[in-house]
PDB file of C-alpha atoms and ligand atoms in Angstrom:
ATOM      1  CA  UNK A   1      86.893  87.415  95.364  1.00 92.00           C
ATOM      2  CA  UNK A   2      85.802  88.734  91.350  1.00 94.00           C
ATOM      3  CA  UNK A   3      82.908  90.913  92.643  1.00 95.00           C
ATOM      4  CA  UNK A   4      85.112  92.820  94.391  1.00 95.00           C
ATOM      5  CA  UNK A   5      87.331  93.171  91.481  1.00 97.00           C
ATOM      6  CA  UNK A   6      84.558  94.093  89.548  1.00 97.00           C
ATOM      7  CA  UNK A   7      83.979  96.331  92.539  1.00 97.00           C
ATOM      8  CA  UNK A   8      87.001  97.763  91.423  1.00 97.00           C
ATOM      9  CA  UNK A   9      87.747  97.775  88.676  1.00 97.00           C
ATOM     10  CA  UNK A  10      83.415  99.481  88.671  1.00 97.00           C
ATOM     11  CA  UNK A  11      85.292 101.888  90.721  1.00 97.00           C
ATOM     12  CA  UNK A  12      88.803 103.185  88.458  1.00 97.00           C
ATOM     13  CA  UNK A  13      86.522 103.673  85.555  1.00 97.00           C
ATOM     14  CA  UNK A  14      84.077 105.999  87.720  1.00 97.00           C
ATOM     15  CA  UNK A  15      87.468 107.448  89.345  1.00 97.00           C
ATOM     16  CA  UNK A  16      89.092 107.169  85.090  1.00 95.00           C
ATOM     17  CA  UNK A  17      92.583 106.351  87.517  1.00 95.00           C
ATOM     18  CA  UNK A  18      95.016 104.689  85.038  1.00 93.00           C
ATOM     19  CA  UNK A  19      95.065 101.488  87.575  1.00 95.00           C
ATOM     20  CA  UNK A  20      95.167  98.154  86.480  1.00 96.00           C
ATOM     21  CA  UNK A  21      94.661  94.897  87.904  1.00 97.00           C
ATOM     22  CA  UNK A  22      96.588  91.845  88.797  1.00 97.00           C
ATOM     23  CA  UNK A  23      95.606  88.747  90.301  1.00 97.00           C
ATOM     24  CA  UNK A  24      95.731  85.063  91.107  1.00 96.00           C
ATOM     25  CA  UNK A  25      94.539  82.015  89.639  1.00 97.00           C
ATOM     26  CA  UNK A  26      94.083  80.636  93.263  1.00 96.00           C
ATOM     27  CA  UNK A  27      92.662  83.350  94.326  1.00 93.00           C
ATOM     28  CA  UNK A  28      89.352  83.466  91.468  1.00 96.00           C
ATOM     29  CA  UNK A  29      89.345  79.612  92.240  1.00 96.00           C
ATOM     30  CA  UNK A  30      92.235  77.587  90.467  1.00 97.00           C
ATOM     31  CA  UNK A  31      92.556  74.401  91.683  1.00 96.00           C
ATOM     32  CA  UNK A  32      88.505  74.097  92.648  1.00 96.00           C
ATOM     33  CA  UNK A  33      87.073  75.054  88.779  1.00 96.00           C
ATOM     34  CA  UNK A  34      89.226  75.767  86.040  1.00 96.00           C
ATOM     35  CA  UNK A  35      85.941  76.119  84.348  1.00 96.00           C
ATOM     36  CA  UNK A  36      84.556  79.070  86.547  1.00 97.00           C
ATOM     37  CA  UNK A  37      88.032  80.543  86.752  1.00 97.00           C
ATOM     38  CA  UNK A  38      88.086  80.738  83.098  1.00 98.00           C
ATOM     39  CA  UNK A  39      84.625  82.759  83.175  1.00 98.00           C
ATOM     40  CA  UNK A  40      85.757  84.288  86.163  1.00 98.00           C
ATOM     41  CA  UNK A  41      88.594  85.745  83.825  1.00 98.00           C
ATOM     42  CA  UNK A  42      86.356  86.675  81.505  1.00 98.00           C
ATOM     43  CA  UNK A  43      83.572  89.038  83.229  1.00 98.00           C
ATOM     44  CA  UNK A  44      87.763  90.506  85.012  1.00 98.00           C
ATOM     45  CA  UNK A  45      88.425  91.366  81.438  1.00 98.00           C
ATOM     46  CA  UNK A  46      85.530  92.692  79.505  1.00 98.00           C
ATOM     47  CA  UNK A  47      85.343  94.912  82.769  1.00 98.00           C
ATOM     48  CA  UNK A  48      88.440  96.384  82.585  1.00 97.00           C
ATOM     49  CA  UNK A  49      87.973  96.781  79.264  1.00 97.00           C
ATOM     50  CA  UNK A  50      85.164  99.035  80.071  1.00 97.00           C
ATOM     51  CA  UNK A  51      86.900 101.049  82.513  1.00 97.00           C
ATOM     52  CA  UNK A  52      89.563 101.641  80.871  1.00 95.00           C
ATOM     53  CA  UNK A  53      91.664  99.150  82.766  1.00 96.00           C
ATOM     54  CA  UNK A  54      93.848  96.480  82.250  1.00 96.00           C
ATOM     55  CA  UNK A  55      93.769  93.156  83.459  1.00 98.00           C
ATOM     56  CA  UNK A  56      97.130  90.883  84.484  1.00 98.00           C
ATOM     57  CA  UNK A  57      97.029  87.055  85.537  1.00 98.00           C
ATOM     58  CA  UNK A  58     100.167  86.589  87.908  1.00 97.00           C
ATOM     59  CA  UNK A  59     102.150  83.570  88.186  1.00 98.00           C
ATOM     60  CA  UNK A  60     101.366  80.856  90.671  1.00 96.00           C
ATOM     61  CA  UNK A  61     104.305  77.612  91.670  1.00 97.00           C
ATOM     62  CA  UNK A  62     105.066  75.726  88.809  1.00 98.00           C
ATOM     63  CA  UNK A  63     102.608  72.979  88.351  1.00 98.00           C
ATOM     64  CA  UNK A  64     100.240  76.210  87.425  1.00 98.00           C
ATOM     65  CA  UNK A  65     101.157  77.690  84.145  1.00 98.00           C
ATOM     66  CA  UNK A  66     100.161  74.554  82.035  1.00 98.00           C
ATOM     67  CA  UNK A  67      96.444  75.874  83.494  1.00 98.00           C
ATOM     68  CA  UNK A  68      97.927  79.571  83.441  1.00 98.00           C
ATOM     69  CA  UNK A  69      98.058  80.412  79.766  1.00 98.00           C
ATOM     70  CA  UNK A  70      96.023  77.731  78.580  1.00 98.00           C
ATOM     71  CA  UNK A  71      93.596  80.044  80.952  1.00 98.00           C
ATOM     72  CA  UNK A  72      95.714  83.164  79.495  1.00 98.00           C
ATOM     73  CA  UNK A  73      95.550  83.156  75.833  1.00 98.00           C
ATOM     74  CA  UNK A  74      91.599  81.982  76.135  1.00 98.00           C
ATOM     75  CA  UNK A  75      90.693  85.428  77.845  1.00 98.00           C
ATOM     76  CA  UNK A  76      92.616  86.769  74.188  1.00 98.00           C
ATOM     77  CA  UNK A  77      91.842  85.823  72.418  1.00 97.00           C
ATOM     78  CA  UNK A  78      88.547  87.619  73.570  1.00 97.00           C
ATOM     79  CA  UNK A  79      90.435  90.838  75.118  1.00 97.00           C
ATOM     80  CA  UNK A  80      93.339  92.386  73.795  1.00 95.00           C
ATOM     81  CA  UNK A  81      93.851  94.008  77.654  1.00 96.00           C
ATOM     82  CA  UNK A  82      95.166  91.146  79.630  1.00 98.00           C
ATOM     83  CA  UNK A  83      98.555  90.467  79.913  1.00 98.00           C
ATOM     84  CA  UNK A  84     100.145  87.204  81.915  1.00 98.00           C
ATOM     85  CA  UNK A  85     103.431  86.802  84.610  1.00 98.00           C
ATOM     86  CA  UNK A  86     106.282  85.093  83.129  1.00 98.00           C
ATOM     87  CA  UNK A  87     108.953  83.716  85.649  1.00 98.00           C
ATOM     88  CA  UNK A  88     112.503  83.695  84.280  1.00 98.00           C
ATOM     89  CA  UNK A  89     114.116  81.191  86.816  1.00 98.00           C
ATOM     90  CA  UNK A  90     111.915  79.391  84.874  1.00 98.00           C
ATOM     91  CA  UNK A  91     113.342  76.512  82.324  1.00 98.00           C
ATOM     92  CA  UNK A  92     109.979  76.173  81.301  1.00 98.00           C
ATOM     93  CA  UNK A  93     109.507  79.943  80.560  1.00 98.00           C
ATOM     94  CA  UNK A  94     112.124  80.307  76.996  1.00 98.00           C
ATOM     95  CA  UNK A  95     109.436  78.120  75.086  1.00 98.00           C
ATOM     96  CA  UNK A  96     106.670  79.604  76.590  1.00 98.00           C
ATOM     97  CA  UNK A  97     107.777  83.263  75.799  1.00 98.00           C
ATOM     98  CA  UNK A  98     107.994  81.883  72.063  1.00 98.00           C
ATOM     99  CA  UNK A  99     104.790  80.450  71.822  1.00 98.00           C
ATOM    100  CA  UNK A 100     102.781  83.395  73.535  1.00 98.00           C
ATOM    101  CA  UNK A 101     105.263  85.861  70.687  1.00 98.00           C
ATOM    102  CA  UNK A 102     102.675  85.105  68.321  1.00 97.00           C
ATOM    103  CA  UNK A 103      99.838  86.925  70.269  1.00 96.00           C
ATOM    104  CA  UNK A 104     101.039  90.108  70.694  1.00 95.00           C
ATOM    105  CA  UNK A 105     101.194  89.869  74.214  1.00 96.00           C
ATOM    106  CA  UNK A 106     101.597  91.917  76.861  1.00 96.00           C
ATOM    107  CA  UNK A 107     104.162  89.911  79.431  1.00 97.00           C
ATOM    108  CA  UNK A 108     105.028  91.164  83.003  1.00 98.00           C
ATOM    109  CA  UNK A 109     108.657  89.164  82.955  1.00 98.00           C
ATOM    110  CA  UNK A 110     110.157  89.003  86.902  1.00 98.00           C
ATOM    111  CA  UNK A 111     112.795  86.362  88.348  1.00 98.00           C
ATOM    112  CA  UNK A 112     109.994  84.647  90.298  1.00 97.00           C
ATOM    113  CA  UNK A 113     109.805  84.366  93.446  1.00 94.00           C
ATOM    114  CA  UNK A 114     109.133  80.159  94.867  1.00 94.00           C
ATOM    115  CA  UNK A 115     110.886  77.730  96.181  1.00 93.00           C
ATOM    116  CA  UNK A 116     111.436  75.240  92.927  1.00 96.00           C
ATOM    117  CA  UNK A 117     113.253  72.242  92.538  1.00 97.00           C
ATOM    118  CA  UNK A 118     116.727  72.509  90.632  1.00 98.00           C
ATOM    119  CA  UNK A 119     114.656  70.202  87.914  1.00 98.00           C
ATOM    120  CA  UNK A 120     112.605  72.878  87.529  1.00 98.00           C
ATOM    121  CA  UNK A 121     113.790  76.253  87.964  1.00 98.00           C
ATOM    122  CA  UNK A 122     117.582  77.526  88.040  1.00 98.00           C
ATOM    123  CA  UNK A 123     118.668  77.110  90.761  1.00 96.00           C
ATOM    124  CA  UNK A 124     121.334  79.292  90.627  1.00 97.00           C
ATOM    125  CA  UNK A 125     120.671  83.696  91.113  1.00 96.00           C
ATOM    126  CA  UNK A 126     123.663  84.361  88.779  1.00 97.00           C
ATOM    127  CA  UNK A 127     121.634  81.580  86.400  1.00 98.00           C
ATOM    128  CA  UNK A 128     118.064  83.659  86.659  1.00 98.00           C
ATOM    129  CA  UNK A 129     119.479  87.072  86.113  1.00 98.00           C
ATOM    130  CA  UNK A 130     121.161  86.379  83.116  1.00 98.00           C
ATOM    131  CA  UNK A 131     118.004  83.924  81.868  1.00 98.00           C
ATOM    132  CA  UNK A 132     116.691  87.475  82.741  1.00 98.00           C
ATOM    133  CA  UNK A 133     118.187  89.610  80.565  1.00 98.00           C
ATOM    134  CA  UNK A 134     117.710  86.805  77.594  1.00 98.00           C
ATOM    135  CA  UNK A 135     114.159  86.444  77.768  1.00 98.00           C
ATOM    136  CA  UNK A 136     113.892  90.518  78.516  1.00 97.00           C
ATOM    137  CA  UNK A 137     116.005  90.995  75.217  1.00 96.00           C
ATOM    138  CA  UNK A 138     114.050  88.719  73.156  1.00 97.00           C
ATOM    139  CA  UNK A 139     110.614  90.897  74.855  1.00 96.00           C
ATOM    140  CA  UNK A 140     112.027  93.898  73.992  1.00 94.00           C
ATOM    141  CA  UNK A 141     113.658  92.610  70.155  1.00 93.00           C
ATOM    142  CA  UNK A 142     108.497  92.080  69.575  1.00 93.00           C
ATOM    143  CA  UNK A 143     107.806  95.371  71.633  1.00 92.00           C
ATOM    144  CA  UNK A 144     110.361  98.016  69.133  1.00 89.00           C
ATOM    145  CA  UNK A 145     108.361  96.360  66.575  1.00 89.00           C
ATOM    146  CA  UNK A 146     105.044  96.955  68.379  1.00 88.00           C
ATOM    147  CA  UNK A 147     104.202  93.386  68.455  1.00 92.00           C
ATOM    148  CA  UNK A 148     104.334  92.766  72.765  1.00 93.00           C
ATOM    149  CA  UNK A 149     103.554  94.897  75.348  1.00 93.00           C
ATOM    150  CA  UNK A 150     107.143  94.494  77.456  1.00 95.00           C
ATOM    151  CA  UNK A 151     106.762  95.061  81.525  1.00 96.00           C
ATOM    152  CA  UNK A 152     109.586  94.460  83.591  1.00 97.00           C
ATOM    153  CA  UNK A 153     108.599  93.964  86.959  1.00 98.00           C
ATOM    154  CA  UNK A 154     112.059  93.678  88.945  1.00 97.00           C
ATOM    155  CA  UNK A 155     113.601  96.182  91.893  1.00 96.00           C
ATOM    156  CA  UNK A 156     117.570  94.838  90.254  1.00 97.00           C
ATOM    157  CA  UNK A 157     118.459  98.021  89.132  1.00 97.00           C
ATOM    158  CA  UNK A 158     121.643  97.061  87.479  1.00 97.00           C
ATOM    159  CA  UNK A 159     119.537  95.081  84.886  1.00 97.00           C
ATOM    160  CA  UNK A 160     116.901  97.891  84.194  1.00 97.00           C
ATOM    161  CA  UNK A 161     119.872 100.161  83.440  1.00 96.00           C
ATOM    162  CA  UNK A 162     121.167  97.377  80.991  1.00 96.00           C
ATOM    163  CA  UNK A 163     117.456  96.778  79.885  1.00 95.00           C
ATOM    164  CA  UNK A 164     117.203 100.905  79.565  1.00 93.00           C
ATOM    165  CA  UNK A 165     120.285 100.640  76.536  1.00 93.00           C
ATOM    166  CA  UNK A 166     119.190  97.578  74.577  1.00 92.00           C
ATOM    167  CA  UNK A 167     115.822  98.962  74.124  1.00 91.00           C
ATOM    168  CA  UNK A 168     117.391 102.207  73.750  1.00 88.00           C
ATOM    169  CA  UNK A 169     119.898 100.440  70.526  1.00 88.00           C
ATOM    170  CA  UNK A 170     116.401  98.257  69.137  1.00 86.00           C
ATOM    171  CA  UNK A 171     114.758 101.859  69.187  1.00 81.00           C
ATOM    172  CA  UNK A 172     112.683 100.697  71.311  1.00 75.00           C
ATOM    173  CA  UNK A 173     112.570 104.066  73.936  1.00 69.00           C
ATOM    174  CA  UNK A 174     109.639 104.402  76.166  1.00 72.00           C
ATOM    175  CA  UNK A 175     106.939 106.373  74.820  1.00 57.00           C
ATOM    176  CA  UNK A 176     107.316 104.997  71.537  1.00 44.00           C
ATOM    177  CA  UNK A 177     105.499 102.039  71.340  1.00 45.00           C
ATOM    178  CA  UNK A 178     102.423 100.459  70.212  1.00 46.00           C
ATOM    179  CA  UNK A 179     101.298 100.215  73.532  1.00 51.00           C
ATOM    180  CA  UNK A 180     100.016 104.086  72.935  1.00 50.00           C
ATOM    181  CA  UNK A 181     101.127 106.386  76.347  1.00 47.00           C
ATOM    182  CA  UNK A 182     102.733 103.250  78.002  1.00 49.00           C
ATOM    183  CA  UNK A 183     105.232 102.698  75.210  1.00 61.00           C
ATOM    184  CA  UNK A 184     107.162  99.335  74.278  1.00 81.00           C
ATOM    185  CA  UNK A 185     108.384  99.224  77.784  1.00 92.00           C
ATOM    186  CA  UNK A 186     107.687 100.216  80.921  1.00 94.00           C
ATOM    187  CA  UNK A 187     108.653  98.816  84.776  1.00 96.00           C
ATOM    188  CA  UNK A 188     106.397  97.523  87.739  1.00 96.00           C
ATOM    189  CA  UNK A 189     107.965  97.029  91.540  1.00 96.00           C
ATOM    190  CA  UNK A 190     106.445  96.369  94.499  1.00 93.00           C
ATOM    191  CA  UNK A 191     105.338  98.976  96.780  1.00 91.00           C
ATOM    192  CA  UNK A 192     107.721 100.281  99.431  1.00 89.00           C
ATOM    193  CA  UNK A 193     110.882  99.214  98.144  1.00 91.00           C
ATOM    194  CA  UNK A 194     113.506 101.631  96.058  1.00 93.00           C
ATOM    195  CA  UNK A 195     110.870 104.113  96.202  1.00 94.00           C
ATOM    196  CA  UNK A 196     113.663 106.846  94.704  1.00 96.00           C
ATOM    197  CA  UNK A 197     114.254 105.126  92.063  1.00 96.00           C
ATOM    198  CA  UNK A 198     111.041 105.247  91.140  1.00 96.00           C
ATOM    199  CA  UNK A 199     110.708 108.593  90.682  1.00 96.00           C
ATOM    200  CA  UNK A 200     113.439 109.132  89.665  1.00 96.00           C
ATOM    201  CA  UNK A 201     113.409 105.923  86.897  1.00 95.00           C
ATOM    202  CA  UNK A 202     109.734 107.744  85.755  1.00 92.00           C
ATOM    203  CA  UNK A 203     111.729 111.985  85.799  1.00 93.00           C
ATOM    204  CA  UNK A 204     113.973 109.746  83.097  1.00 92.00           C
ATOM    205  CA  UNK A 205     111.055 109.206  80.895  1.00 89.00           C
ATOM    206  CA  UNK A 206     110.386 105.433  82.010  1.00 92.00           C
ATOM    207  CA  UNK A 207     106.777 104.614  83.046  1.00 91.00           C
ATOM    208  CA  UNK A 208     107.063 103.303  86.697  1.00 94.00           C
ATOM    209  CA  UNK A 209     104.003 101.605  87.720  1.00 95.00           C
ATOM    210  CA  UNK A 210     103.713 100.542  91.274  1.00 95.00           C
ATOM    211  CA  UNK A 211     102.076  96.792  92.795  1.00 95.00           C
ATOM    212  CA  UNK A 212     100.057  97.569  95.497  1.00 92.00           C
ATOM    213  CA  UNK A 213      98.786  94.326  97.916  1.00 87.00           C
ATOM    214  CA  UNK A 214      96.296  95.657 100.035  1.00 82.00           C
ATOM    215  CA  UNK A 215      92.955  94.749 101.448  1.00 78.00           C
ATOM    216  CA  UNK A 216      92.059  93.158 105.432  1.00 74.00           C
ATOM    217  CA  UNK A 217      94.185  90.089 104.465  1.00 72.00           C
ATOM    218  CA  UNK A 218      96.463  91.970 103.714  1.00 70.00           C
ATOM    219  CA  UNK A 219      99.084  90.999 106.354  1.00 70.00           C
ATOM    220  CA  UNK A 220      98.929  87.230 105.676  1.00 71.00           C
ATOM    221  CA  UNK A 221      99.533  87.433 102.613  1.00 67.00           C
ATOM    222  CA  UNK A 222     103.144  89.153 102.314  1.00 69.00           C
ATOM    223  CA  UNK A 223     104.324  86.615 105.424  1.00 70.00           C
ATOM    224  CA  UNK A 224     103.160  84.023 102.717  1.00 67.00           C
ATOM    225  CA  UNK A 225     105.049  85.681 100.461  1.00 66.00           C
ATOM    226  CA  UNK A 226     107.837  85.961 102.829  1.00 67.00           C
ATOM    227  CA  UNK A 227     107.414  82.098 103.392  1.00 67.00           C
ATOM    228  CA  UNK A 228     107.932  81.541  99.697  1.00 64.00           C
ATOM    229  CA  UNK A 229     111.075  82.645  99.319  1.00 62.00           C
ATOM    230  CA  UNK A 230     112.861  83.469 102.777  1.00 63.00           C
ATOM    231  CA  UNK A 231     115.676  85.523 101.103  1.00 62.00           C
ATOM    232  CA  UNK A 232     112.669  87.774 100.700  1.00 62.00           C
ATOM    233  CA  UNK A 233     113.135  88.217 104.315  1.00 62.00           C
ATOM    234  CA  UNK A 234     116.310  89.764 104.283  1.00 62.00           C
ATOM    235  CA  UNK A 235     115.910  92.731 101.093  1.00 58.00           C
ATOM    236  CA  UNK A 236     112.589  93.394 103.106  1.00 58.00           C
ATOM    237  CA  UNK A 237     114.831  93.850 106.714  1.00 57.00           C
ATOM    238  CA  UNK A 238     117.053  95.775 103.932  1.00 58.00           C
ATOM    239  CA  UNK A 239     114.995  98.543 103.813  1.00 51.00           C
ATOM    240  CA  UNK A 240     113.022  99.390 106.256  1.00 51.00           C
ATOM    241  CA  UNK A 241     116.482 100.398 107.780  1.00 48.00           C
TER     242      UNK A 241
HETATM  243  C1  LIG B   1     105.767  94.251  89.699  1.00 50.71           C
HETATM  244  C2  LIG B   1     105.876  93.004  90.548  1.00 50.71           C
HETATM  245  C3  LIG B   1     105.199  91.754  90.326  1.00 50.71           C
HETATM  246  C4  LIG B   1     105.731  90.437  90.796  1.00 50.71           C
HETATM  247  N1  LIG B   1     104.188  89.819  90.087  1.00 50.71           N
HETATM  248  C5  LIG B   1     105.334  87.840  89.949  1.00 50.71           C
HETATM  249  C6  LIG B   1     104.293  86.936  89.952  1.00 50.71           C
HETATM  250  O1  LIG B   1     103.266  86.647  89.560  1.00 50.71           O
HETATM  251  N2  LIG B   1     105.031  85.839  90.057  1.00 50.71           N
HETATM  252  C7  LIG B   1     106.063  85.370  90.565  1.00 50.71           C
HETATM  253  O2  LIG B   1     106.600  84.758  90.892  1.00 50.71           O
HETATM  254  N3  LIG B   1     107.231  87.025  91.115  1.00 50.71           N
HETATM  255  C8  LIG B   1     106.415  87.946  91.002  1.00 50.71           C
HETATM  256  N4  LIG B   1     107.294  89.170  91.364  1.00 50.71           N
HETATM  257  C9  LIG B   1     108.131  88.702  92.614  1.00 50.71           C
HETATM  258  C10 LIG B   1     109.319  88.229  91.530  1.00 50.71           C
HETATM  259  O3  LIG B   1     109.463  87.147  91.228  1.00 50.71           O
HETATM  260  C11 LIG B   1     110.639  88.525  91.911  1.00 50.71           C
HETATM  261  O4  LIG B   1     110.440  87.323  93.668  1.00 50.71           O
HETATM  262  C12 LIG B   1     111.699  89.953  93.258  1.00 50.71           C
HETATM  263  O5  LIG B   1     111.117  90.690  92.248  1.00 50.71           O
HETATM  264  C13 LIG B   1     112.885  90.480  93.628  1.00 50.71           C
HETATM  265  O6  LIG B   1     113.275  90.047  92.841  1.00 50.71           O
HETATM  266  P1  LIG B   1     114.028  91.139  91.744  1.00 50.71           P
HETATM  267  O7  LIG B   1     114.039  90.740  90.242  1.00 50.71           O
HETATM  268  O8  LIG B   1     113.748  92.401  91.882  1.00 50.71           O
HETATM  269  O9  LIG B   1     115.462  91.319  91.960  1.00 50.71           O
HETATM  270  P2  LIG B   1     116.533  90.448  91.953  1.00 50.71           P
HETATM  271  O10 LIG B   1     118.035  90.776  92.575  1.00 50.71           O
HETATM  272  O11 LIG B   1     116.068  90.105  93.243  1.00 50.71           O
HETATM  273  O12 LIG B   1     116.836  92.167  93.394  1.00 50.71           O
HETATM  274  C14 LIG B   1     117.441  93.445  93.295  1.00 50.71           C
HETATM  275  C15 LIG B   1     117.525  93.926  94.626  1.00 50.71           C
HETATM  276  O13 LIG B   1     116.208  94.935  94.527  1.00 50.71           O
HETATM  277  C16 LIG B   1     116.438  94.877  96.503  1.00 50.71           C
HETATM  278  N5  LIG B   1     115.040  94.035  95.755  1.00 50.71           N
HETATM  279  C17 LIG B   1     114.558  93.143  95.623  1.00 50.71           C
HETATM  280  N6  LIG B   1     113.207  93.080  96.125  1.00 50.71           N
HETATM  281  C18 LIG B   1     113.171  93.825  97.481  1.00 50.71           C
HETATM  282  C19 LIG B   1     112.119  93.617  98.698  1.00 50.71           C
HETATM  283  N7  LIG B   1     110.871  92.554  98.379  1.00 50.71           N
HETATM  284  N8  LIG B   1     112.541  94.526  99.244  1.00 50.71           N
HETATM  285  C20 LIG B   1     113.404  94.956  99.262  1.00 50.71           C
HETATM  286  N9  LIG B   1     114.620  94.799  98.420  1.00 50.71           N
HETATM  287  C21 LIG B   1     114.044  93.624  97.731  1.00 50.71           C
HETATM  288  C22 LIG B   1     117.462  94.463  96.452  1.00 50.71           C
HETATM  289  O14 LIG B   1     117.942  95.407  96.857  1.00 50.71           O
HETATM  290  C23 LIG B   1     118.089  93.349  95.951  1.00 50.71           C
HETATM  291  O15 LIG B   1     119.264  93.481  95.757  1.00 50.71           O
HETATM  292  C24 LIG B   1     107.071  89.988  90.788  1.00 50.71           C
HETATM  293  C25 LIG B   1     107.211  91.112  91.283  1.00 50.71           C
HETATM  294  C26 LIG B   1     107.361  92.417  90.733  1.00 50.71           C
HETATM  295  C27 LIG B   1     107.962  93.581  91.187  1.00 50.71           C
END
């Protein structure tokens, strides 16, 4: 898996693509050997830097959060071009965000995709949405000061509209931040979902990136994502028809 991503990053470099990669640590052997996983991450971060790209670390089930954040911090100490995903549904995330902010981190905030017990994650969607808005506001504040790269990984257009207003109020307009062309904040969405809105946002000056899963195993990957959270099936069906 590491060698595959190294080759992808080499292609990104050669073709000068404005592409970033996002990896799951369990794909890099986190369960088998966290030390080897860290070495792989360091190799990927170095190659991403050489390619003018960026390395994102996905967040998986809650049992991986501690190790994922530890490895993120270890790689971040050596490379600036690495970011991590935080999940708004986890009760621990406000504390995790505060702990990461002194690093001037790149954070992709998502609602969270796994089935977690209620003592670990907020069970009600409206509570998750509210938690997301608070966390995003905090991240935007730092991004407005040039002290974070804020990425909102969501298709929730109502939430995005609120965040854009909040950003305007903070002077964190897209395109004006310390992260160069990407501005103070960006929206990331999944490939094929809300495609028209992705274009509309981009046309309005909000940087939008599209996350694409690819390769020969995309179908099992996709089915696993659906199995993790049956509510996702509805989104997919709605999107198809
Ligand atoms: C770029 C990106 C990276 C992500 N990385 C992670 C990660 O590392 N770890 C993790 O746990 N989760 C990750 N997720 C998934 C995330 O946690 C949510 O499960 C997912 O984005 C759905 O939540 P939402 O914010 O879009 O809002 P929701 O409130 O769930 O959805 C808002 C609206 O968007 C539409 N919508 C949402 N999802 C879909 C869909 N799949 N198909 C069609 N329509 C849809 C629906 O109309 C819905 O009403 C990622 C999501 C994105 C976009």
